[in-house]
Amino acid sequence: MFRVLRLPRHHRELVPLYVFFAVLLIVNLALDPQMFTFARISTLSVQFMPLILVAMAQTAVMLTGGIDLSVGAVLSLMVSISAVTMQDSPGGIALSIVATILCGAATGLFTGLGVTYGRLPAIIVTLATSYLWHGVALLVLPVPGGHVAPTFTGWVTSVAVVPAGVILVVIPLLFWKFFKNTRPGVSLYATGNNAHAAYVNGIRTNRARITAYVLAGVFTAVAGVGLSGQIGSGDPNIGSPYTLNSVAASILGGISFLGGQGQMKGTVIGAIIVGSLMNILFFAGISPFYQYVVQGLILVVAIGLKTIAQGRKGGQA
Amino acid sequence: MNEAHHEQVPYLTLSGVAKSFGGHMALHPVQLRIARGEFHALIGENGAGKSTLINLITGVYPSDAGTISVNGEAHSSLTPGQANKLGIYAVHQELSLCSHLTIAQNIFLGREWTGPFGRLRKKAMRTRAAELMREVELGHLDPETPVHLLTLAQQQMIEFIKAVDQNPALLVLDEATSALDPTQVDIMFGILRKLKEEGMAVIFISHRLQELFDLCDRMTVLKDGQWVATDDIGRFNHSNLIELMTGRQFTDLFPAKPDIDSVMRRPEVLVVDGLKSDKVQEASFVLHEGEILGIGGLQGQGQEEILKALFGAAPVTGGKITWQGRTYRARNTRQAMEQDIAYIPADRKTESLLLPHSIRFNTSLVSLNRISNRWGTVKSREENGIVERSMERLQVKAQNQEQPVGALSGGNQQKVAMNKCLEREPRLLLLNEPTRGIDVGTKKQIYELLRAQAERGVSIIMVSSDALELIGMCDRVLVIYEHQVNGELMGEQLTERNLVRASVIKQGG
């Protein structure tokens, strides 16, 4: 009857999100007719990029049934490391990016080991590490400052046919798409869905969880590199709001708190929705303080609708 | 190695494998040989040791003693990974599927086919999954469907083809047909017989006796964790099987029962007519004042669900219940409690007690209304009285009221769990496995307490997987088979043999 029903299942699940996103785009366009100019797209993509990447990090962890409350602090640390290390030469820029990403992976490994072999709940471990990484960030860069290579800053903030913000998001996204279709990718989903069943089927569930935290660290590091380029310097406190926003974006995108359910493309759209609310309220001339009220209401409604839909299907865990 | 010699070495030989849990011998030393291509039935009452035995073979538990020889190579015990490498696979009663992964993903879980760079060969796996699904007549389903959208029977079939696709040398089927209809069972048996010609052996556990006789070559009977008999299946028939499975040592634990005729003449307090719920197909029965009614049968036939439906802990989908002369339907547990009904669950640790809290806290929790003043604060003198009285009633062994329940022995925990329910003076007591994991001394105290309650006019329904307990304690026993009442035993008829017979053979059909 409806053509839309012929969509592959992985799109069908996201139809409500697509619709909501389209409505938001139209409202945004009505308020801001310039939205689809190169200049605006470049600015917006750079503006949304950190949250999209941090939300992807959060999603990788949530898919295993965990949660990462340290992503914001890790982001602060990554921005600080990037700002302190980046020299203005092609080699210097590359070296700094690689170093930052390795540091990101290391933070993830640390958390992953705590959650698996330390047998501690993710929410506790990552609450603790959020203080830890924030402290380290302050040691690396006590006050906002540092100097990001102007060449890099120029590239990130320039107006281009393919803006830097898009490139920084698309590369990790392509990597995820590849990863999801490998054995470690399936192991990650299986572990989050039913760790016991996964284990019985010979999946190394600890390794799958650690992989998720390491991936989260890497995604956050890429966000940190991009963010430092965007602001041209470092700031050891910049990450704080990203923690809860990344959870909100993941949940809006359809990632289940129970693990094992949801898709990365949903999270990306969820992050853009969270980001564009600010934009819409700005252009509508409404106080930005309302952003939080609106964001909270949307989250409650989104989760409520999902719960009702699942209840009707005879919701099974 | 010549062919004839090959034939003579059995595929699997168990010699003296045994298992105990905390001093209780779940399985005494057992000898068992299974040849290539042999289909072996395993049968016994609840707690006979069937599950323990197959868990040793599949490596879920390590064996305490003896050796497990596979293909002539001896092992002192196996891990699940080793068992798989040796060709031993199992389909367990509790399914091990990831509900939000697709059918294809589940079939290949942990052994995915990969191509260059570790990329999954999704299309190839989907094609193979579809092929396997057609063999069990699930060809109409898309291999990309998440398994939580399938029926229980379909999920069981998926689990089966997943095991079969790994080319097992020995396939262990533990109630793997429990959700299947006869057509599906035929399909499964057809595939098994084909694989038998290729030398695959099977160990089969099923509560449906006829399936065992239809499929298997040999049969082993277990009783009370001990080996009883192994022979060609043709040597067994329904009556000598029941004989072999029963005849356990009867202990002198139980208080005297009243005359059954006088019990049946008492007023009917509970009338259940055509009760239906998620796992109860149709149950009709009456309960008299001060009667102890037992509910038995093999595990997982819907016994517990009858209690839960009566207590408002599971939705009732049909039928009529009359309690103390009035139509009764509990929408939640609180309503049931207000109608003087109490439920004591099987798993006291998760469903009944708050382990880190004190005996005092646990006992008074359900009686807070009675011991609070009008401002809602607890009157501690009355609380003391209640807790002390109840600890005396069942002689709870503890240092004082403040001791955390988690620090007590299993028997004393169960006493606290019963006490807190009795404190509300229920008229109908619903018990689920009241003496599971409890020492003999405490069992005796609990039996005496239950009989004393019945003599005071409290009506009791108890679900138990222990046949002797049902026979020793109950005035009357309903036996459940496949979610329906399959027999009602009382007086002279209430024997272990009749109980086991009604547990494994469908009556009147």
mmCIF file with all atom_site columns, C-alpha atoms in Angstrom, chain A residues 57 60-66 68 104-120 122 125 176 179 184 187-189 191-192 203-219:
data_model
loop_
_atom_site.group_PDB
_atom_site.id
_atom_site.type_symbol
_atom_site.label_atom_id
_atom_site.label_alt_id
_atom_site.label_comp_id
_atom_site.label_asym_id
_atom_site.label_entity_id
_atom_site.label_seq_id
_atom_site.pdbx_PDB_ins_code
_atom_site.Cartn_x
_atom_site.Cartn_y
_atom_site.Cartn_z
_atom_site.occupancy
_atom_site.B_iso_or_equiv
_atom_site.pdbx_formal_charge
_atom_site.auth_seq_id
_atom_site.auth_comp_id
_atom_site.auth_asym_id
_atom_site.auth_atom_id
_atom_site.pdbx_PDB_model_num
ATOM 1  C CA . ALA A 1 57  ? 31.648 7.680   20.412 1.00 0.00 ? 57  ALA A CA 1
ATOM 2  C CA . ALA A 1 60  ? 29.719 2.751   20.184 1.00 0.00 ? 60  ALA A CA 1
ATOM 3  C CA . VAL A 1 61  ? 29.733 2.323   23.963 1.00 0.00 ? 61  VAL A CA 1
ATOM 4  C CA . MET A 1 62  ? 25.945 2.312   24.380 1.00 0.00 ? 62  MET A CA 1
ATOM 5  C CA . LEU A 1 63  ? 25.643 -0.470  21.801 1.00 0.00 ? 63  LEU A CA 1
ATOM 6  C CA . THR A 1 64  ? 27.544 -2.751  24.200 1.00 0.00 ? 64  THR A CA 1
ATOM 7  C CA . GLY A 1 65  ? 25.041 -1.894  26.915 1.00 0.00 ? 65  GLY A CA 1
ATOM 8  C CA . GLY A 1 66  ? 27.377 0.569   28.629 1.00 0.00 ? 66  GLY A CA 1
ATOM 9  C CA . ASP A 1 68  ? 30.501 6.715   28.780 1.00 0.00 ? 68  ASP A CA 1
ATOM 10 C CA . GLY A 1 104 ? 42.218 9.063   22.588 1.00 0.00 ? 104 GLY A CA 1
ATOM 11 C CA . ALA A 1 105 ? 42.611 5.332   21.967 1.00 0.00 ? 105 ALA A CA 1
ATOM 12 C CA . ALA A 1 106 ? 44.604 5.027   25.195 1.00 0.00 ? 106 ALA A CA 1
ATOM 13 C CA . THR A 1 107 ? 41.857 6.670   27.270 1.00 0.00 ? 107 THR A CA 1
ATOM 14 C CA . GLY A 1 108 ? 39.373 4.212   25.764 1.00 0.00 ? 108 GLY A CA 1
ATOM 15 C CA . LEU A 1 109 ? 41.616 1.245   26.475 1.00 0.00 ? 109 LEU A CA 1
ATOM 16 C CA . PHE A 1 110 ? 41.947 2.364   30.102 1.00 0.00 ? 110 PHE A CA 1
ATOM 17 C CA . THR A 1 111 ? 38.177 2.619   30.554 1.00 0.00 ? 111 THR A CA 1
ATOM 18 C CA . GLY A 1 112 ? 37.567 -0.630  28.671 1.00 0.00 ? 112 GLY A CA 1
ATOM 19 C CA . LEU A 1 113 ? 39.950 -2.571  30.901 1.00 0.00 ? 113 LEU A CA 1
ATOM 20 C CA . GLY A 1 114 ? 38.286 -1.135  33.998 1.00 0.00 ? 114 GLY A CA 1
ATOM 21 C CA . VAL A 1 115 ? 34.832 -2.138  32.787 1.00 0.00 ? 115 VAL A CA 1
ATOM 22 C CA . THR A 1 116 ? 35.783 -5.670  31.689 1.00 0.00 ? 116 THR A CA 1
ATOM 23 C CA . TYR A 1 117 ? 38.653 -7.048  33.747 1.00 0.00 ? 117 TYR A CA 1
ATOM 24 C CA . GLY A 1 118 ? 38.036 -4.640  36.641 1.00 0.00 ? 118 GLY A CA 1
ATOM 25 C CA . ARG A 1 119 ? 34.378 -5.802  36.600 1.00 0.00 ? 119 ARG A CA 1
ATOM 26 C CA . LEU A 1 120 ? 33.175 -2.321  37.463 1.00 0.00 ? 120 LEU A CA 1
ATOM 27 C CA . ALA A 1 122 ? 30.552 1.483   33.176 1.00 0.00 ? 122 ALA A CA 1
ATOM 28 C CA . VAL A 1 125 ? 34.257 3.858   35.882 1.00 0.00 ? 125 VAL A CA 1
ATOM 29 C CA . TRP A 1 176 ? 32.274 2.507   11.246 1.00 0.00 ? 176 TRP A CA 1
ATOM 30 C CA . PHE A 1 179 ? 33.774 -2.086  11.060 1.00 0.00 ? 179 PHE A CA 1
ATOM 31 C CA . PRO A 1 184 ? 34.406 -7.585  15.731 1.00 0.00 ? 184 PRO A CA 1
ATOM 32 C CA . SER A 1 187 ? 30.539 -9.220  18.250 1.00 0.00 ? 187 SER A CA 1
ATOM 33 C CA . LEU A 1 188 ? 29.956 -5.697  19.562 1.00 0.00 ? 188 LEU A CA 1
ATOM 34 C CA . TYR A 1 189 ? 26.248 -5.795  18.697 1.00 0.00 ? 189 TYR A CA 1
ATOM 35 C CA . THR A 1 191 ? 27.538 -8.631  23.263 1.00 0.00 ? 191 THR A CA 1
ATOM 36 C CA . GLY A 1 192 ? 25.310 -5.635  23.868 1.00 0.00 ? 192 GLY A CA 1
ATOM 37 C CA . ILE A 1 203 ? 32.329 -14.559 21.144 1.00 0.00 ? 203 ILE A CA 1
ATOM 38 C CA . ARG A 1 204 ? 34.972 -12.809 23.235 1.00 0.00 ? 204 ARG A CA 1
ATOM 39 C CA . THR A 1 205 ? 32.666 -10.422 24.980 1.00 0.00 ? 205 THR A CA 1
ATOM 40 C CA . ASN A 1 206 ? 35.396 -8.630  26.945 1.00 0.00 ? 206 ASN A CA 1
ATOM 41 C CA . ARG A 1 207 ? 37.319 -7.910  23.782 1.00 0.00 ? 207 ARG A CA 1
ATOM 42 C CA . ALA A 1 208 ? 34.155 -6.586  22.119 1.00 0.00 ? 208 ALA A CA 1
ATOM 43 C CA . ARG A 1 209 ? 33.538 -4.167  25.005 1.00 0.00 ? 209 ARG A CA 1
ATOM 44 C CA . ILE A 1 210 ? 37.135 -2.928  25.056 1.00 0.00 ? 210 ILE A CA 1
ATOM 45 C CA . THR A 1 211 ? 36.975 -2.371  21.293 1.00 0.00 ? 211 THR A CA 1
ATOM 46 C CA . ALA A 1 212 ? 33.923 -0.162  21.770 1.00 0.00 ? 212 ALA A CA 1
ATOM 47 C CA . TYR A 1 213 ? 35.658 2.054   24.347 1.00 0.00 ? 213 TYR A CA 1
ATOM 48 C CA . VAL A 1 214 ? 38.788 2.345   22.203 1.00 0.00 ? 214 VAL A CA 1
ATOM 49 C CA . LEU A 1 215 ? 36.669 3.331   19.192 1.00 0.00 ? 215 LEU A CA 1
ATOM 50 C CA . ALA A 1 216 ? 34.911 5.888   21.376 1.00 0.00 ? 216 ALA A CA 1
ATOM 51 C CA . GLY A 1 217 ? 38.293 7.320   22.372 1.00 0.00 ? 217 GLY A CA 1
ATOM 52 C CA . VAL A 1 218 ? 39.360 7.580   18.728 1.00 0.00 ? 218 VAL A CA 1
ATOM 53 C CA . PHE A 1 219 ? 36.140 9.267   17.604 1.00 0.00 ? 219 PHE A CA 1
#
